Short mmCIF file of C-alpha atoms in Angstrom, two decimals:
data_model
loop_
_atom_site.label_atom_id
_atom_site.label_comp_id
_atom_site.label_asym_id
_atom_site.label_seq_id
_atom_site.Cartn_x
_atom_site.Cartn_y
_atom_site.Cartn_z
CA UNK A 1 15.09 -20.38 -14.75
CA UNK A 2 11.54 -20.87 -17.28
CA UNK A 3 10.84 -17.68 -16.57
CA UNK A 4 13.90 -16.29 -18.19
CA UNK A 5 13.04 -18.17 -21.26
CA UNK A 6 9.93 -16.60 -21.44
CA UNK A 7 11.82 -13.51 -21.38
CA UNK A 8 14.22 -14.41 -23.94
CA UNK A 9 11.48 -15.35 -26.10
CA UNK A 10 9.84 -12.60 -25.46
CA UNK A 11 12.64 -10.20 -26.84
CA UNK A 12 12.53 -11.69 -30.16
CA UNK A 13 10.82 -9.04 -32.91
CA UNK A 14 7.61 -10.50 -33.82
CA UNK A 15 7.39 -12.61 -31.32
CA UNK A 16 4.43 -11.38 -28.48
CA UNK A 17 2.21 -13.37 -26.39
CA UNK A 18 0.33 -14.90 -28.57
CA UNK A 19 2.93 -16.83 -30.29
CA UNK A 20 4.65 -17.35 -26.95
CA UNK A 21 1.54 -18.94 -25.22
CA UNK A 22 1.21 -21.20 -29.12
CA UNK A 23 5.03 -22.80 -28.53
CA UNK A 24 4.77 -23.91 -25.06
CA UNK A 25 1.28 -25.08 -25.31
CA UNK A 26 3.22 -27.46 -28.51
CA UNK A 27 6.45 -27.60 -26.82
CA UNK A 28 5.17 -28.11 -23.29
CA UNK A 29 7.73 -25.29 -21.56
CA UNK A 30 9.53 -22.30 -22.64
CA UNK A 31 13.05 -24.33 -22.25
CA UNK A 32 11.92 -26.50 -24.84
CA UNK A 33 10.98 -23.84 -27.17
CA UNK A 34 14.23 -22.17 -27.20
CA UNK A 35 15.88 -25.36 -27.18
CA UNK A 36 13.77 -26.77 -30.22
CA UNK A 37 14.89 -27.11 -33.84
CA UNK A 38 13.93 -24.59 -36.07
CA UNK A 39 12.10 -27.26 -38.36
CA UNK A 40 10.33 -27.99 -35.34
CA UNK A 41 8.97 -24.56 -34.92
CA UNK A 42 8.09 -24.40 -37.81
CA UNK A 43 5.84 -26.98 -37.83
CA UNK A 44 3.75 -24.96 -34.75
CA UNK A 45 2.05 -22.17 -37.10
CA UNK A 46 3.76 -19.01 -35.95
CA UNK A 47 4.45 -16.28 -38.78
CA UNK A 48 7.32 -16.79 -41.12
CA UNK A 49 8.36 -13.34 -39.89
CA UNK A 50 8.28 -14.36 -36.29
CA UNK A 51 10.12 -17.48 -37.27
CA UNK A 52 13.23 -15.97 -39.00
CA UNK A 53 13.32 -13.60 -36.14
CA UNK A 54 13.83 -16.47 -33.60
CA UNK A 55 16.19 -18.32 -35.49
CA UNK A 56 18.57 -15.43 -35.79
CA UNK A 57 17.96 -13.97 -32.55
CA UNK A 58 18.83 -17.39 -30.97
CA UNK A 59 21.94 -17.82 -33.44
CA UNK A 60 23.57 -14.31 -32.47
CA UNK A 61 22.23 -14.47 -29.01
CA UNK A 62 22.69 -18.70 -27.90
CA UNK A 63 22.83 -17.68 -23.87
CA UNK A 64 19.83 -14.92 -23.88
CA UNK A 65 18.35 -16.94 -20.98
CA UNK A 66 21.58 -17.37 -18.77
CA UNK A 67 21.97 -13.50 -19.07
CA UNK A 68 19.23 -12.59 -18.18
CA UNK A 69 19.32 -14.27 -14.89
CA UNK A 70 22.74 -12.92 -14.19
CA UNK A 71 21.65 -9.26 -15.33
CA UNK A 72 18.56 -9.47 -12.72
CA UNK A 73 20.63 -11.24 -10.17
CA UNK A 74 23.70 -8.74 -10.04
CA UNK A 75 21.34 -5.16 -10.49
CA UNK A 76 18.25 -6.86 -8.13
CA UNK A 77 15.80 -6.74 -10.73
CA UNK A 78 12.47 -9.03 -10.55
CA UNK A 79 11.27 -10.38 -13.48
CA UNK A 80 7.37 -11.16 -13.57
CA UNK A 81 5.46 -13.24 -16.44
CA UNK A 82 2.53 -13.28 -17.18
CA UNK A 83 1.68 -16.83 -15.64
CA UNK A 84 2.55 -15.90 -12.57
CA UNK A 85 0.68 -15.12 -9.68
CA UNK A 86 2.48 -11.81 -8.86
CA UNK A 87 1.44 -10.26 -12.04
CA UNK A 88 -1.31 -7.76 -11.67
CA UNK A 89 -4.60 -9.34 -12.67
CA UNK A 90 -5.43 -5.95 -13.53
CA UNK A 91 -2.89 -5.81 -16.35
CA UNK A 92 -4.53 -9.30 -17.76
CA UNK A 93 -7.56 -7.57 -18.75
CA UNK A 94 -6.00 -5.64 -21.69
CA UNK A 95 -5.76 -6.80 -25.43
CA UNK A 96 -2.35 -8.12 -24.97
CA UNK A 97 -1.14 -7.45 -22.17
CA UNK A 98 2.80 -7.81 -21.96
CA UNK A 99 4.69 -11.47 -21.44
CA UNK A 100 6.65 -10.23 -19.00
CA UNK A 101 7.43 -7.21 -16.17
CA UNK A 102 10.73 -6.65 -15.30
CA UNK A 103 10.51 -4.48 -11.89
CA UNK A 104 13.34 -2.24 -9.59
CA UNK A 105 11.16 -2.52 -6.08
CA UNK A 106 8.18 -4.16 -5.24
CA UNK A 107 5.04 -4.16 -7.94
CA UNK A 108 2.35 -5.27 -5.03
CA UNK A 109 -0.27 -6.63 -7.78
CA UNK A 110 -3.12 -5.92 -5.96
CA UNK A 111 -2.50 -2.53 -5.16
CA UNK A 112 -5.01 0.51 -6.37
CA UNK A 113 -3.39 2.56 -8.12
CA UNK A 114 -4.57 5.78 -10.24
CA UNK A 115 -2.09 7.85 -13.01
CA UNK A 116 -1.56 11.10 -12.68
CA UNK A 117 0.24 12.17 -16.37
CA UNK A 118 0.49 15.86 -18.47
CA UNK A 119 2.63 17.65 -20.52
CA UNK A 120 6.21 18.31 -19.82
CA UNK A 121 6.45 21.55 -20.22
CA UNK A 122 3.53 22.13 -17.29
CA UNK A 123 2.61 25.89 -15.61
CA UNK A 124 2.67 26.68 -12.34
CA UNK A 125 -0.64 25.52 -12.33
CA UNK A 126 -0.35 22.46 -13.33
CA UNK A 127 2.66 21.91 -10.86
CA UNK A 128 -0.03 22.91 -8.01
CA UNK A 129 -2.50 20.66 -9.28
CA UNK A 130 -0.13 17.94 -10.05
CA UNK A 131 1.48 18.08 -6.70
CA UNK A 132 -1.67 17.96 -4.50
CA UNK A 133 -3.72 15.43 -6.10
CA UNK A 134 -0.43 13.07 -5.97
CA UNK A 135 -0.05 13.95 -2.60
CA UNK A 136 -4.09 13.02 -1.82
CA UNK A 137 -3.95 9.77 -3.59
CA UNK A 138 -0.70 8.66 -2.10
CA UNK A 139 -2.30 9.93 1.72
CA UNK A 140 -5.48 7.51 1.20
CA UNK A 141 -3.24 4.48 0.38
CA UNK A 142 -3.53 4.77 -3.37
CA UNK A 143 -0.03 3.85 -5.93
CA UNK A 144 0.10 7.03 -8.35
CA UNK A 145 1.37 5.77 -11.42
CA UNK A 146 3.08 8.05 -13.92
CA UNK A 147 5.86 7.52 -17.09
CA UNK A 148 8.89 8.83 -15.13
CA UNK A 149 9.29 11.96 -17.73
CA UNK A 150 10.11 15.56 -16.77
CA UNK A 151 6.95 17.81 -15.83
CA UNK A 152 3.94 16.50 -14.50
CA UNK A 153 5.08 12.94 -14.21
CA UNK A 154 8.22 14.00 -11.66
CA UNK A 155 5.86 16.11 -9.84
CA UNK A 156 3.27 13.36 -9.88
CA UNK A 157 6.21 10.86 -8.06
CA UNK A 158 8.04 13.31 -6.25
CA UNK A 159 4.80 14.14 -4.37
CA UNK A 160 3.42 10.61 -4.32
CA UNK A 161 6.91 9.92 -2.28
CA UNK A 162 6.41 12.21 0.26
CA UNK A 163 3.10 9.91 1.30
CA UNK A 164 3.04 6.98 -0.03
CA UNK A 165 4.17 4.58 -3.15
CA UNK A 166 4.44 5.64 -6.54
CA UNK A 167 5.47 3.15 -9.68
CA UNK A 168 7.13 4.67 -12.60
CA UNK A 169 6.29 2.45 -15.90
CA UNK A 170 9.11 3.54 -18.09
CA UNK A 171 9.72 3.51 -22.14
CA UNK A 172 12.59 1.68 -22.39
CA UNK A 173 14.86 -0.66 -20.97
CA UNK A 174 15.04 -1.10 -17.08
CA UNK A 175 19.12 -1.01 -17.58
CA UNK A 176 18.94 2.47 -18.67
CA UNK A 177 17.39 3.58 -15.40
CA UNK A 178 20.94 3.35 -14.02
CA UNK A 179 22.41 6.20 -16.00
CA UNK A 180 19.51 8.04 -16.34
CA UNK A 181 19.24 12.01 -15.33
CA UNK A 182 16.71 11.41 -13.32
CA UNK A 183 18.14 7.85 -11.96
CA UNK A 184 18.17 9.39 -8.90
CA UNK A 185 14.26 9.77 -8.79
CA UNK A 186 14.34 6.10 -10.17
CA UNK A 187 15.88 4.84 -7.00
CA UNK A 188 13.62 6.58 -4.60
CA UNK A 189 10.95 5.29 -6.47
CA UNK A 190 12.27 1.71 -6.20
CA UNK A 191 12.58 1.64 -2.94
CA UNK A 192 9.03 2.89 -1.78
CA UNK A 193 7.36 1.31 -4.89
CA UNK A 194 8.72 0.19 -8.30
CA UNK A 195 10.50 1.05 -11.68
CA UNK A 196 8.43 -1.22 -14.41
CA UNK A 197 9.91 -2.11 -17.73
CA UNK A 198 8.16 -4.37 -20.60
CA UNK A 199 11.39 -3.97 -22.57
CA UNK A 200 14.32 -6.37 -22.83
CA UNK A 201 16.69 -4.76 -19.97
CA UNK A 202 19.15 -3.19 -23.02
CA UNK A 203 16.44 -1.78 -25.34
CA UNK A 204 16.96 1.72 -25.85
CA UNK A 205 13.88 4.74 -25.64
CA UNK A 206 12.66 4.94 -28.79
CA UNK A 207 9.52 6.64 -30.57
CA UNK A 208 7.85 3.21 -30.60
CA UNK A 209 8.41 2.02 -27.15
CA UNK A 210 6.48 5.06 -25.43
CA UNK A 211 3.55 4.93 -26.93
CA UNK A 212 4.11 0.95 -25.43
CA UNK A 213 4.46 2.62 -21.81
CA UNK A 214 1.64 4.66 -21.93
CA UNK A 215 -0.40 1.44 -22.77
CA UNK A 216 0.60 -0.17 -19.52
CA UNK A 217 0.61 2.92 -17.43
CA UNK A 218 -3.52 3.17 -18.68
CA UNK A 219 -3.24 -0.80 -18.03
CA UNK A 220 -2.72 -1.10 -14.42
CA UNK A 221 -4.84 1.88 -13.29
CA UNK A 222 -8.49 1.96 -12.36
CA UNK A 223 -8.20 5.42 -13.81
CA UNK A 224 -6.04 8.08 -15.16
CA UNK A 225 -5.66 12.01 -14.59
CA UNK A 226 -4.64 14.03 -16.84
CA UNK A 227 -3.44 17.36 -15.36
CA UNK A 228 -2.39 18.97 -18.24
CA UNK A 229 -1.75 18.17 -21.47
CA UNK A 230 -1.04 20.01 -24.95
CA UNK A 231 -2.75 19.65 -28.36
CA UNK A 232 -0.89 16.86 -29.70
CA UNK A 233 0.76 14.71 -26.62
CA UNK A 234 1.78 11.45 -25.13
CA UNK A 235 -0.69 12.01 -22.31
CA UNK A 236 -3.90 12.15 -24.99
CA UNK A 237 -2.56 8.66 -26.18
CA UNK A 238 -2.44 7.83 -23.16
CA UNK A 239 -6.12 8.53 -22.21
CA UNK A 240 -7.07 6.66 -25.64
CA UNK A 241 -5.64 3.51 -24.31
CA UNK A 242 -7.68 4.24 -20.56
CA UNK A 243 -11.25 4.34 -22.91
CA UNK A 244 -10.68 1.47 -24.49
CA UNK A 245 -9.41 -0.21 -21.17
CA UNK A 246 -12.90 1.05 -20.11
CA UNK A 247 -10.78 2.93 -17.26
CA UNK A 248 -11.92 6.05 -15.87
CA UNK A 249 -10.63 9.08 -17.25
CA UNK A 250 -10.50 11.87 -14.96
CA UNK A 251 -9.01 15.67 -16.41
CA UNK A 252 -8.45 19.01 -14.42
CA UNK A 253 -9.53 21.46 -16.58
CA UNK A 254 -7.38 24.67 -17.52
CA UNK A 255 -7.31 28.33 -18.81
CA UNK A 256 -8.73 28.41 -22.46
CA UNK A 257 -5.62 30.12 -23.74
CA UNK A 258 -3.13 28.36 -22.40
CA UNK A 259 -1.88 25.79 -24.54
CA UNK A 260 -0.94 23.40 -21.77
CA UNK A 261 -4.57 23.32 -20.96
CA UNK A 262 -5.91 22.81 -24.64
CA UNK A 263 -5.84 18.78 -24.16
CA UNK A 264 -7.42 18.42 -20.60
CA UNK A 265 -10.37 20.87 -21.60
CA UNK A 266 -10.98 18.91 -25.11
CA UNK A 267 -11.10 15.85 -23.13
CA UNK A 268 -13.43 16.97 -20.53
CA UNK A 269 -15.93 18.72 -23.58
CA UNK A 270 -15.49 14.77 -24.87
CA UNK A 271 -16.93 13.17 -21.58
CA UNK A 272 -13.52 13.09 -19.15
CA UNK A 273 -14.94 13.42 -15.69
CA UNK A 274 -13.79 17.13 -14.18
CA UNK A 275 -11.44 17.03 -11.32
CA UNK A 276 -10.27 19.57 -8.91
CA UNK A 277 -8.88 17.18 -6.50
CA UNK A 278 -9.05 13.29 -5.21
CA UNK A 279 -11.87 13.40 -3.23
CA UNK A 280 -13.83 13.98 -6.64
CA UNK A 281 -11.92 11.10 -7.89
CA UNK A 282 -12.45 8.93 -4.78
CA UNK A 283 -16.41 9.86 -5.45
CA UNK A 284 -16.74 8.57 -9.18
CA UNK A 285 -15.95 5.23 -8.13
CA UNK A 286 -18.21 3.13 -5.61
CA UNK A 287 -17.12 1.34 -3.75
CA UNK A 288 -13.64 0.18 -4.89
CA UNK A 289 -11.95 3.79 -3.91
CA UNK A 290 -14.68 5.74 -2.11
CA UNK A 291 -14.02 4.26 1.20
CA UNK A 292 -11.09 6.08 0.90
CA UNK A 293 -12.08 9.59 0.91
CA UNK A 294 -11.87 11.37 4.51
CA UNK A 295 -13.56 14.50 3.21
#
């Protein structure tokens, strides 16, 4: 059960891993914390904010823990903190890296895996492109990770499926993969790889938890691809977050006018490494992936 109070800590506003990591190194264990007075708590250093949070969150919300094991029991869903030793290491080495992973399928920590992300609204093109350097990856025994949107993302997994694993890191809640239009995707991806959620199991897609995916989808890659990608997009955030991870960025460049191509060929004239298919992303890394390359 501790690792469902982690979890219900962990969906209190203002509360991240910092502060979490602060109250059990007082309290000893996360039971205790969410057992503890609030003049207690108070007495640890965490920020007023964080503290009023708790102590309403815990008063409307008494049995957070108990539900949350029921939830993941009934719907099979895993839940992985960050102290354990199925959480990817790789994950670890970002500036706060999420408490906890709740997962539909099997995360396999130690896997390599490489995203493949673009625009939703992708070209023919990019459907091509998308399609066969997913299918590569997934043939050399590589997880192709993408955000589980429309576009180059379902092309990314659909393709990925057909060879391999895939793991969707999603923007909201891992409830809402049940009722989702593309649930059905969702389940297919579960059952060859896994669904990933850093959200409380009931928090609904919103404009700030994406930008919270696309952290962790950069996070537990060695590198990302960006296929295509317009001016102003989710996938250029999501190649901010792989340079500062110090992952590789890889792009496939595009036709100048077309203005699902403008992103990919401004990150490639800023130092993105030019793609045309995995083998040139096997080659850029040595030797971690390029063992893998047949060609």
């Amino acid at each position: 059960m501790k690792k469902y109070y982690i979890a219900a800590l962990n969906s209190v506003d203002y509360i991240g891993l910092a502060s979490i990591k602060k109250l059990i190194n007082f309290f000893g264990t996360a039971q205790n914390v969410w057992n503890a007075k609030i003049e207690e708590i108070a007495q640890v250093g965490i920020p007023d904010i964080a503290l009023q949070s708790f102590q309403k969150f815990r008063s409307d919300n008494p049995d957070t823990p108990e539900k949350l094991a029921q939830y993941c029991t009934e719907k099979n869903i895993g839940l992985c903190c960050i102290f354990d030793a199925g959480y990817p290491e790789i994950l670890k080495q970002i500036p706060n890296p999420p408490a906890v992973l709740y997962h539909y399928g099997n995360i396999q920590p130690s896997a390599l895996r490489i995203a493949v992300i673009g625009t939703r609204n992708n070209t023919d093109y990019g459907k091509r492109l998308a399609t066969e350097i997913s299918s590569q990856l997934a043939s050399y025994e590589v997880t192709v990770v993408s955000g589980a949107a429309r576009g180059i993302d379902t092309l990314a997994h659909t393709a990925a499926l057909q060879n391999g694993r895939t793991v969707a890191v999603v923007g909201y809640g891992i409830d809402f993969i049940f009722s989702a239009p593309n649930s059905n995707l969702l389940r297919e991806i579960a059952q060859y790889g896994a669904v990933i959620s850093a959200f409380n199991p009931f928090q609904a897609p919103s404009k700030i938890t994406f930008p919270q995916r696309n952290r962790i989808i950069a996070g537990l890659s060695l590198g990302v691809v960006a296929v295509e990608a317009s001016e102003k997009s989710g996938t250029e955030i999501t190649c901010r977050y792989a340079i500062d991870y110090g992952r590789k960025l890889f792009a496939v460049p595009g036709n100048i006018d077309s203005p699902q191509s403008v992103g990919c060929n401004r990150l490639i004239q800023n130092g993105a490494i030019l793609i045309r298919n995995a083998t040139d992303i096997f080659k850029s890394f040595n030797p971690t992936l390029k063992n893998f390359c047949k060609t």
